[in-house]
Every structure is written in C-alpha cells, then in structure tokens.
Amino acid sequence: MTRVVAVTGATGFIGRTICRVLHDDGWSVRALVRTPAKADSIADFISTHVTGSLEDVGALRRLVQNTDAVVHCAGAVRGATRKQFDLVNVDGVARIVRLASGEKSPPRFLMLSSLAAREPGLSAYAASKRAGEDVLAELGKGMNWIALRPPAVYGPGDTELLPLFRLMGKGVAPVPGSSDARFSMLYVDDLASAVLHWIDKGGCDQGAYELHDGRVGGYSWEDVIEITSGICGRKIHRISVPPYWLQVPATFNWLAGCLFRYYPMLTPGKLRELAHPDWVCSNDAFTGCAGWSPGVRLEEGLRNTPGWAGFGEYRRSR
Ligand SMILES: NC(=O)c1ccc[n+]([C@@H]2O[C@H](COP(=O)([O-])OP(=O)(O)OC[C@H]3O[C@@H](n4cnc5c(N)ncnc54)[C@H](OP(=O)(O)O)[C@@H]3O)[C@@H](O)[C@H]2O)c1
C-alpha cells in the first residue's frame, strides 16, 4: 500500500529536494503550498497539494489527516524581530504538532530544526528554532518524533550561500568572523536522504539530532577556499571582513524590519551567528540510531551545484 507523507516548506530550497527524494522512494507526497502557482515547480515530485499556510488550521488539518508521516520543513529564515520568527518557527510548529498528535493514528513526525538551536542566545532565529523544538517535545509526547539540526546546507537551488561561492569563483573570498572559526556543512541531497532514512525506518528516541557531511571536525574558511580553488583552477584571495564592518547595514536592516513588514537576512543576530567560532557538529547519535551516513563531501557537492562562476569555468576547462 502506498505510504502518504505530508511535507511543509515543500516549495523551499530544502523542502523541494526532500519531496523529490521521498517521491523517488515511492512515497505519496502531500505538500503544503502557500502560493498555488509555486505548486507547478514541484509538480513532478508530489501527488497532491493543500493550499494554505501554517496559520491556516483547516489547511493543516487536511494536510496531516490519514498520513503515515509528516516532514515539517517550513520555517522563517529571514526576519528582524523575535516575533517575526516565532510566528512561524514556534506558533506554526505548535499548530501542526497539535493536529498531527491528535490524529487517531498519529503519524511519524520529523521537524527540520537547525544547528543554530544549539546556541539560542545568539539570535532571534536561533532562539525561535530552539523554542520550536521545545514546543514539539511538549505537544508531541504521544507521537514518534525527532528534530534534525542541520548545519549550513548547500546545493542546487540554494540562494543564501550561492553568492559567496560565485564570488569565490571570481577569485575573491570575503570571510566574515574569526579566522579560527570551524563549521560543518551538509549537501542538500544528503539531508533529504537522512529524512528518508528516519521516515522509512524510525529507530531513534524522541530528541534533536545533529548531522553533517562526514568531515569530522568540520571546515575552516581556509579549507573551503582551498577546495573551491581546486575546483575553479584559480587562486582565491581571502578578504577578512570584521563583523563590525557589517554592523551598520545590519542595524539599519534590523530597524527597517522592526518598523515595516520587512524580513532581512543580515541583522545583528545573523552577525553574531557568523562570528560564532564553533559550528562543528557530530553524526554519532543520529547515525547510531537511524543507520544513516552521508555520501557527498564538499568538493563533490560543489561540482554538483550549478550557477556559480567557478563551476562554469571548471566545466568549460574540461
Ligand atoms: N538552508 C539552510 O542552510 C538551513 C540550515 C539549517 C536549518 N534549516 C531549516 O530548514 C528549513 C527550510 O529552510 P530553507 O533553506 O529551505 O528555507 P526557504 O528556501 O526559505 O524555504 C522555506 C519554506 O517554508 C515555507 N514557509 C515559510 N513560512 C511559512 C508559513 N507561514 N506557512 C507555510 N509555509 C511557510 C516557504 O514557503 P514559500 O515558498 O511560500 O515562501 C518555503 O517553502 C527551515 O526550517 C530552516 O530553519 C535551513
């Protein structure tokens, strides 16, 4: 019998890859879509969609009804105030978890949190992701649930890291934060395969699990520049950008976000996230309980990610 999975955030960078991987594995994917026109772009990977948002209880009820699993991937990743983030990352979680756990036979429930949730004091985004996990733990007691905490995710369709790799492809690497900083990364298809693994097999205690691309100890900016330089076949000049250089535009964005309906990416909170020296994580707990392991390291992942100058030059040079 076909298994049905409800997916929120299906029109986003990560959600669409999750839909594709679940669909390819034989799941019938029911997606929550805010803007009907966007459903066309994922039509190949979904069986049906429900029009609505996380604020629409009726739509959420239709979404989770009679499902075997729910992947809650929708999230606010831009914003200035705690309220802007909480409306989606906390209140939205509460609504969908209440409905899913109230089902006669509650579905297996996986939520995309973030490694940022490990440091809730850094930003409104990080605090909202941690609060979302807490809400899931409190309201989802009767369900089989986990939250995944990915680090920086990259791959086809990403718009946040792409500009940085584009610049690197042109020979310049603006590096924010400390030169000693280390961070983990994850290719988007590997994240989707982790979701599939747990949705298929379950097997972990309720809780939040970190995951990364298999590079123990993560990357330094020097590592990323070296790998990218190898792909592009050109020297990349590192330019250190002290966070205080960005403080003025970040503060301006934050003010505009507070005063108007504006959802900026660069804010003082985002700067504190960028300046944080340790975003390295471990696969041990998740691999131990779910049996998942990553397959794509940064070099291969970047080669699979079209749209940045280095990639184009690499392809042309072969
Ligand atoms: N990208 C990363 O590096 C990264 C790292 C760690 C964790 N995450 C988490 O992964 C999840 C997906 O991130 P992403 O990078 O794919 O972001 P994205 O491209 O901005 O996608 C966000 C998705 O959430 C949907 N959404 C936002 N607010 C909604 C609402 N109120 N009701 C219904 N849907 C709503 C969006 O719908 P529309 O298309 O209609 O806007 C979109 O489908 C987020 O929870 C994020 O916190 C991302």
GROMACS .gro file of C-alpha atoms and ligand atoms in nm:
model
  366
    1MET     CA    1   0.000   0.000   0.000
    2THR     CA    2   0.131   0.349  -0.084
    3ARG     CA    3   0.253   0.539   0.219
    4VAL     CA    4   0.148   0.903   0.248
    5VAL     CA    5   0.380   1.175   0.377
    6ALA     CA    6   0.279   1.537   0.437
    7VAL     CA    7   0.554   1.792   0.371
    8THR     CA    8   0.555   2.159   0.471
    9GLY     CA    9   0.805   2.402   0.319
   10ALA     CA   10   0.787   2.194   0.000
   11THR     CA   11   0.842   2.500  -0.221
   12GLY     CA   12   1.167   2.598  -0.046
   13PHE     CA   13   1.528   2.509  -0.115
   14ILE     CA   14   1.544   2.208   0.119
   15GLY     CA   15   1.177   2.107   0.104
   16ARG     CA   16   1.171   2.053  -0.271
   17THR     CA   17   1.470   1.818  -0.251
   18ILE     CA   18   1.303   1.628   0.033
   19CYS     CA   19   0.988   1.593  -0.181
   20ARG     CA   20   1.193   1.461  -0.476
   21VAL     CA   21   1.378   1.203  -0.265
   22LEU     CA   22   1.061   1.083  -0.088
   23HIS     CA   23   0.874   1.064  -0.420
   24ASP     CA   24   1.158   0.867  -0.583
   25ASP     CA   25   1.140   0.622  -0.292
   26GLY     CA   26   0.772   0.555  -0.361
   27TRP     CA   27   0.608   0.778  -0.100
   28SER     CA   28   0.293   0.964  -0.197
   29VAL     CA   29   0.382   1.326  -0.116
   30ARG     CA   30   0.111   1.569   0.001
   31ALA     CA   31   0.261   1.919   0.010
   32LEU     CA   32   0.150   2.235   0.188
   33VAL     CA   33   0.175   2.521  -0.063
   34ARG     CA   34   0.113   2.888   0.022
   35THR     CA   35   0.108   3.016  -0.336
   36PRO     CA   36  -0.071   2.780  -0.577
   37ALA     CA   37   0.149   2.895  -0.870
   38LYS     CA   38   0.450   2.752  -0.686
   39ALA     CA   39   0.294   2.405  -0.685
   40ASP     CA   40   0.381   2.379  -1.058
   41SER     CA   41   0.751   2.389  -0.980
   42ILE     CA   42   0.725   2.077  -0.762
   43ALA     CA   43   0.452   1.901  -0.960
   44ASP     CA   44   0.688   1.619  -1.065
   45PHE     CA   45   0.760   1.523  -0.703
   46ILE     CA   46   0.424   1.548  -0.531
   47SER     CA   47   0.098   1.355  -0.561
   48THR     CA   48  -0.120   1.636  -0.434
   49HIS     CA   49  -0.106   1.967  -0.254
   50VAL     CA   50  -0.308   2.152   0.007
   51THR     CA   51  -0.325   2.527  -0.041
   52GLY     CA   52  -0.262   2.720   0.278
   53SER     CA   53  -0.011   2.832   0.534
   54LEU     CA   54   0.096   2.739   0.885
   55GLU     CA   55  -0.155   2.998   1.008
   56ASP     CA   56  -0.445   2.811   0.846
   57VAL     CA   57  -0.570   2.538   1.081
   58GLY     CA   58  -0.815   2.398   0.825
   59ALA     CA   59  -0.540   2.353   0.568
   60LEU     CA   60  -0.308   2.194   0.824
   61ARG     CA   61  -0.582   1.951   0.928
   62ARG     CA   62  -0.635   1.843   0.566
   63LEU     CA   63  -0.259   1.816   0.526
   64VAL     CA   64  -0.190   1.576   0.814
   65GLN     CA   65  -0.514   1.372   0.802
   66ASN     CA   66  -0.453   0.998   0.743
   67THR     CA   67  -0.081   1.031   0.681
   68ASP     CA   68   0.191   0.784   0.777
   69ALA     CA   69   0.448   1.060   0.828
   70VAL     CA   70   0.485   1.437   0.844
   71VAL     CA   71   0.802   1.625   0.747
   72HIS     CA   72   0.777   1.976   0.887
   73CYS     CA   73   1.033   2.172   0.690
   74ALA     CA   74   0.864   2.515   0.662
   75GLY     CA   75   1.046   2.780   0.857
   76ALA     CA   76   1.120   3.151   0.872
   77VAL     CA   77   1.489   3.200   0.794
   78ARG     CA   78   1.476   3.579   0.746
   79GLY     CA   79   1.347   3.840   0.987
   80ALA     CA   80   1.441   4.106   1.236
   81THR     CA   81   1.237   4.053   1.549
   82ARG     CA   82   1.175   3.756   1.773
   83LYS     CA   83   0.804   3.792   1.698
   84GLN     CA   84   0.859   3.759   1.321
   85PHE     CA   85   1.048   3.432   1.372
   86ASP     CA   86   0.824   3.294   1.647
   87LEU     CA   87   0.505   3.334   1.442
   88VAL     CA   88   0.636   3.065   1.206
   89ASN     CA   89   0.904   2.872   1.394
   90VAL     CA   90   0.715   2.835   1.723
   91ASP     CA   91   0.343   2.907   1.673
   92GLY     CA   92   0.345   2.723   1.338
   93VAL     CA   93   0.510   2.419   1.500
   94ALA     CA   94   0.254   2.420   1.782
   95ARG     CA   95  -0.038   2.421   1.536
   96ILE     CA   96   0.081   2.136   1.317
   97VAL     CA   97   0.204   1.923   1.610
   98ARG     CA   98  -0.132   1.956   1.793
   99LEU     CA   99  -0.316   1.841   1.480
  100ALA     CA  100  -0.078   1.557   1.396
  101SER     CA  101  -0.067   1.421   1.752
  102GLY     CA  102  -0.447   1.443   1.770
  103GLU     CA  103  -0.487   1.205   1.475
  104LYS     CA  104  -0.640   0.863   1.558
  105SER     CA  105  -0.319   0.702   1.446
  106PRO     CA  106  -0.054   0.976   1.486
  107PRO     CA  107   0.199   0.992   1.201
  108ARG     CA  108   0.573   0.967   1.247
  109PHE     CA  109   0.683   1.334   1.273
  110LEU     CA  110   1.016   1.484   1.165
  111MET     CA  111   1.092   1.853   1.206
  112LEU     CA  112   1.374   2.047   1.042
  113SER     CA  113   1.530   2.249   1.320
  114SER     CA  114   1.880   2.397   1.285
  115LEU     CA  115   2.223   2.369   1.442
  116ALA     CA  116   2.160   2.730   1.543
  117ALA     CA  117   1.918   2.592   1.807
  118ARG     CA  118   2.229   2.481   1.999
  119GLU     CA  119   2.308   2.850   2.068
  120PRO     CA  120   1.970   3.014   2.131
  121GLY     CA  121   2.130   3.324   2.286
  122LEU     CA  122   2.291   3.433   1.959
  123SER     CA  123   1.992   3.548   1.756
  124ALA     CA  124   1.615   3.566   1.733
  125TYR     CA  125   1.631   3.295   1.464
  126ALA     CA  126   1.834   3.060   1.686
  127ALA     CA  127   1.606   3.123   1.984
  128SER     CA  128   1.296   3.055   1.774
  129LYS     CA  129   1.436   2.725   1.641
  130ARG     CA  130   1.516   2.608   1.997
  131ALA     CA  131   1.171   2.717   2.116
  132GLY     CA  132   1.019   2.524   1.823
  133GLU     CA  133   1.199   2.209   1.942
  134ASP     CA  134   1.068   2.267   2.296
  135VAL     CA  135   0.712   2.303   2.168
  136LEU     CA  136   0.747   1.983   1.967
  137ALA     CA  137   0.874   1.797   2.276
  138GLU     CA  138   0.589   1.928   2.489
  139LEU     CA  139   0.298   1.880   2.249
  140GLY     CA  140   0.428   1.577   2.060
  141LYS     CA  141   0.465   1.343   2.357
  142GLY     CA  142   0.222   1.091   2.210
  143MET     CA  143   0.396   1.078   1.871
  144ASN     CA  144   0.708   0.917   1.735
  145TRP     CA  145   0.908   1.235   1.657
  146ILE     CA  146   1.257   1.367   1.607
  147ALA     CA  147   1.405   1.703   1.509
  148LEU     CA  148   1.710   1.730   1.283
  149ARG     CA  149   1.965   2.008   1.339
  150PRO     CA  150   2.148   2.059   1.008
  151PRO     CA  151   2.446   2.295   0.985
  152ALA     CA  152   2.488   2.518   0.675
  153VAL     CA  153   2.312   2.339   0.389
  154TYR     CA  154   2.416   2.397   0.027
  155GLY     CA  155   2.336   2.252  -0.314
  156PRO     CA  156   2.124   2.318  -0.623
  157GLY     CA  157   1.853   2.575  -0.555
  158ASP     CA  158   2.028   2.741  -0.259
  159THR     CA  159   2.028   3.119  -0.273
  160GLU     CA  160   2.199   3.203   0.061
  161LEU     CA  161   2.548   3.054   0.010
  162LEU     CA  162   2.547   3.079  -0.370
  163PRO     CA  163   2.655   3.447  -0.383
  164LEU     CA  164   2.960   3.362  -0.169
  165PHE     CA  165   3.061   3.073  -0.395
  166ARG     CA  166   3.001   3.294  -0.700
  167LEU     CA  167   3.248   3.547  -0.561
  168MET     CA  168   3.497   3.270  -0.486
  169GLY     CA  169   3.459   3.153  -0.843
  170LYS     CA  170   3.570   3.502  -0.944
  171GLY     CA  171   3.875   3.479  -0.720
  172VAL     CA  172   3.759   3.664  -0.408
  173ALA     CA  173   3.655   3.517  -0.073
  174PRO     CA  174   3.509   3.767   0.175
  175VAL     CA  175   3.536   3.586   0.508
  176PRO     CA  176   3.329   3.713   0.799
  177GLY     CA  177   3.415   3.633   1.157
  178SER     CA  178   3.718   3.475   1.319
  179SER     CA  179   3.990   3.307   1.112
  180ASP     CA  180   3.989   3.019   1.365
  181ALA     CA  181   3.619   2.950   1.317
  182ARG     CA  182   3.522   2.595   1.222
  183PHE     CA  183   3.188   2.481   1.087
  184SER     CA  184   3.019   2.173   0.950
  185MET     CA  185   2.834   2.164   0.620
  186LEU     CA  186   2.580   1.935   0.453
  187TYR     CA  187   2.481   1.876   0.091
  188VAL     CA  188   2.106   1.911   0.046
  189ASP     CA  189   2.055   1.561  -0.103
  190ASP     CA  190   2.228   1.408   0.200
  191LEU     CA  191   1.991   1.596   0.428
  192ALA     CA  192   1.697   1.462   0.226
  193SER     CA  193   1.838   1.108   0.248
  194ALA     CA  194   1.862   1.145   0.628
  195VAL     CA  195   1.495   1.247   0.635
  196LEU     CA  196   1.402   0.948   0.417
  197HIS     CA  197   1.605   0.710   0.637
  198TRP     CA  198   1.420   0.806   0.951
  199ILE     CA  199   1.079   0.836   0.787
  200ASP     CA  200   1.125   0.483   0.645
  201LYS     CA  201   1.270   0.313   0.948
  202GLY     CA  202   1.228   0.530   1.257
  203GLY     CA  203   1.453   0.393   1.526
  204CYS     CA  204   1.562   0.696   1.730
  205ASP     CA  205   1.445   0.820   2.069
  206GLN     CA  206   1.250   1.145   2.069
  207GLY     CA  207   1.500   1.431   2.058
  208ALA     CA  208   1.709   1.665   1.842
  209TYR     CA  209   1.988   1.518   1.628
  210GLU     CA  210   2.282   1.693   1.461
  211LEU     CA  211   2.413   1.576   1.124
  212HIS     CA  212   2.683   1.680   0.876
  213ASP     CA  213   2.864   1.568   0.562
  214GLY     CA  214   3.103   1.327   0.732
  215ARG     CA  215   3.401   1.558   0.766
  216VAL     CA  216   3.490   1.512   1.133
  217GLY     CA  217   3.595   1.844   1.286
  218GLY     CA  218   3.427   2.043   1.009
  219TYR     CA  219   3.590   2.304   0.786
  220SER     CA  220   3.784   2.622   0.836
  221TRP     CA  221   3.744   2.904   0.584
  222GLU     CA  222   4.092   2.812   0.456
  223ASP     CA  223   3.968   2.456   0.387
  224VAL     CA  224   3.667   2.586   0.192
  225ILE     CA  225   3.882   2.829  -0.007
  226GLU     CA  226   4.133   2.556  -0.090
  227ILE     CA  227   3.864   2.312  -0.208
  228THR     CA  228   3.688   2.580  -0.413
  229SER     CA  229   4.016   2.697  -0.560
  230GLY     CA  230   4.092   2.337  -0.666
  231ILE     CA  231   3.758   2.315  -0.848
  232CYS     CA  232   3.795   2.654  -1.019
  233GLY     CA  233   4.161   2.604  -1.102
  234ARG     CA  234   4.244   2.955  -0.984
  235LYS     CA  235   4.385   3.131  -0.682
  236ILE     CA  236   4.123   3.275  -0.448
  237HIS     CA  237   4.215   3.582  -0.244
  238ARG     CA  238   4.081   3.582   0.107
  239ILE     CA  239   3.949   3.916   0.237
  240SER     CA  240   3.878   3.923   0.610
  241VAL     CA  241   3.558   4.112   0.685
  242PRO     CA  242   3.548   4.208   1.055
  243PRO     CA  243   3.186   4.178   1.175
  244TYR     CA  244   3.185   4.544   1.287
  245TRP     CA  245   3.211   4.649   0.918
  246LEU     CA  246   2.870   4.495   0.866
  247GLN     CA  247   2.723   4.633   1.187
  248VAL     CA  248   2.583   4.949   1.023
  249PRO     CA  249   2.388   4.779   0.740
  250ALA     CA  250   2.280   4.504   0.983
  251THR     CA  251   2.146   4.757   1.232
  252PHE     CA  252   1.974   4.951   0.953
  253ASN     CA  253   1.809   4.627   0.833
  254TRP     CA  254   1.703   4.542   1.187
  255LEU     CA  255   1.541   4.885   1.232
  256ALA     CA  256   1.363   4.859   0.898
  257GLY     CA  257   1.245   4.510   0.998
  258CYS     CA  258   1.106   4.645   1.327
  259LEU     CA  259   0.929   4.940   1.163
  260PHE     CA  260   0.800   4.788   0.839
  261ARG     CA  261   0.693   4.444   0.713
  262TYR     CA  262   1.049   4.370   0.609
  263TYR     CA  263   1.229   4.037   0.661
  264PRO     CA  264   1.606   4.091   0.624
  265MET     CA  265   1.877   3.823   0.623
  266LEU     CA  266   2.164   4.041   0.752
  267THR     CA  267   2.086   4.157   1.107
  268PRO     CA  268   2.296   4.198   1.424
  269GLY     CA  269   2.175   3.849   1.528
  270LYS     CA  270   2.294   3.699   1.199
  271LEU     CA  271   2.631   3.870   1.253
  272ARG     CA  272   2.660   3.706   1.594
  273GLU     CA  273   2.584   3.369   1.430
  274LEU     CA  274   2.854   3.438   1.167
  275ALA     CA  275   3.106   3.539   1.433
  276HIS     CA  276   3.045   3.229   1.644
  277PRO     CA  277   3.368   3.022   1.634
  278ASP     CA  278   3.224   2.671   1.665
  279TRP     CA  279   2.952   2.538   1.437
  280VAL     CA  280   3.104   2.190   1.422
  281CYS     CA  281   2.867   1.902   1.489
  282SER     CA  282   2.866   1.523   1.512
  283ASN     CA  283   2.681   1.245   1.331
  284ASP     CA  284   2.734   0.990   1.607
  285ALA     CA  285   2.393   0.999   1.772
  286PHE     CA  286   2.187   1.006   1.451
  287THR     CA  287   2.397   0.751   1.264
  288GLY     CA  288   2.383   0.529   1.572
  289CYS     CA  289   2.004   0.521   1.592
  290ALA     CA  290   1.896   0.569   1.229
  291GLY     CA  291   2.178   0.393   1.043
  292TRP     CA  292   2.217   0.695   0.810
  293SER     CA  293   2.550   0.807   0.675
  294PRO     CA  294   2.630   1.096   0.437
  295GLY     CA  295   2.761   1.036   0.087
  296VAL     CA  296   2.865   1.376  -0.053
  297ARG     CA  297   3.171   1.574   0.058
  298LEU     CA  298   3.211   1.943  -0.018
  299GLU     CA  299   3.414   1.906  -0.337
  300GLU     CA  300   3.162   1.672  -0.500
  301GLY     CA  301   2.869   1.875  -0.369
  302LEU     CA  302   3.006   2.197  -0.516
  303ARG     CA  303   3.069   2.031  -0.850
  304ASN     CA  304   2.700   1.925  -0.846
  305THR     CA  305   2.585   2.278  -0.768
  306PRO     CA  306   2.536   2.478  -1.087
  307GLY     CA  307   2.508   2.854  -1.104
  308TRP     CA  308   2.836   2.979  -0.966
  309ALA     CA  309   3.116   3.111  -1.180
  310GLY     CA  310   3.375   2.859  -1.062
  311PHE     CA  311   3.152   2.571  -1.160
  312GLY     CA  312   3.103   2.711  -1.510
  313GLU     CA  313   3.474   2.772  -1.557
  314TYR     CA  314   3.556   2.427  -1.429
  315ARG     CA  315   3.316   2.268  -1.676
  316ARG     CA  316   3.446   2.476  -1.965
  317SER     CA  317   3.805   2.394  -1.886
  318ARG     CA  318   3.749   2.018  -1.922
  319LIG     N1  319   1.924   2.648   0.443
  319LIG     C1  320   1.997   2.612   0.546
  319LIG     O1  321   2.123   2.621   0.542
  319LIG     C2  322   1.932   2.557   0.671
  319LIG     C3  323   2.015   2.511   0.775
  319LIG     C4  324   1.957   2.460   0.890
  319LIG     C5  325   1.819   2.453   0.902
  319LIG     N2  326   1.740   2.500   0.801
  319LIG     C6  327   1.594   2.490   0.820
  319LIG     O2  328   1.540   2.420   0.708
  319LIG     C7  329   1.408   2.467   0.679
  319LIG     C8  330   1.398   2.504   0.531
  319LIG     O3  331   1.493   2.605   0.503
  319LIG     P1  332   1.521   2.654   0.353
  319LIG     O4  333   1.664   2.696   0.349
  319LIG     O5  334   1.469   2.554   0.255
  319LIG     O6  335   1.432   2.786   0.350
  319LIG     P2  336   1.346   2.850   0.228
  319LIG     O7  337   1.405   2.818   0.097
  319LIG     O8  338   1.325   2.991   0.268
  319LIG     O9  339   1.208   2.773   0.239
  319LIG     C9  340   1.117   2.797   0.343
  319LIG    C10  341   0.989   2.722   0.315
  319LIG    O10  342   0.899   2.744   0.424
  319LIG    C11  343   0.776   2.795   0.371
  319LIG     N3  344   0.713   2.882   0.469
  319LIG    C12  345   0.767   2.988   0.534
  319LIG     N4  346   0.676   3.045   0.615
  319LIG    C13  347   0.560   2.973   0.601
  319LIG    C14  348   0.430   2.982   0.657
  319LIG     N5  349   0.398   3.078   0.745
  319LIG     N6  350   0.337   2.891   0.617
  319LIG    C15  351   0.368   2.795   0.529
  319LIG     N7  352   0.491   2.782   0.471
  319LIG    C16  353   0.585   2.870   0.507
  319LIG    C17  354   0.814   2.869   0.244
  319LIG    O11  355   0.702   2.886   0.161
  319LIG     P3  356   0.702   2.991   0.037
  319LIG    O12  357   0.776   2.921  -0.077
  319LIG    O13  358   0.560   3.012   0.009
  319LIG    O14  359   0.775   3.114   0.083
  319LIG    C18  360   0.919   2.773   0.187
  319LIG    O15  361   0.854   2.664   0.125
  319LIG    C19  362   1.383   2.583   0.775
  319LIG    O16  363   1.305   2.535   0.882
  319LIG    C20  364   1.522   2.624   0.822
  319LIG    O17  365   1.518   2.678   0.953
  319LIG    C21  366   1.794   2.553   0.687
   0.00000   0.00000   0.00000
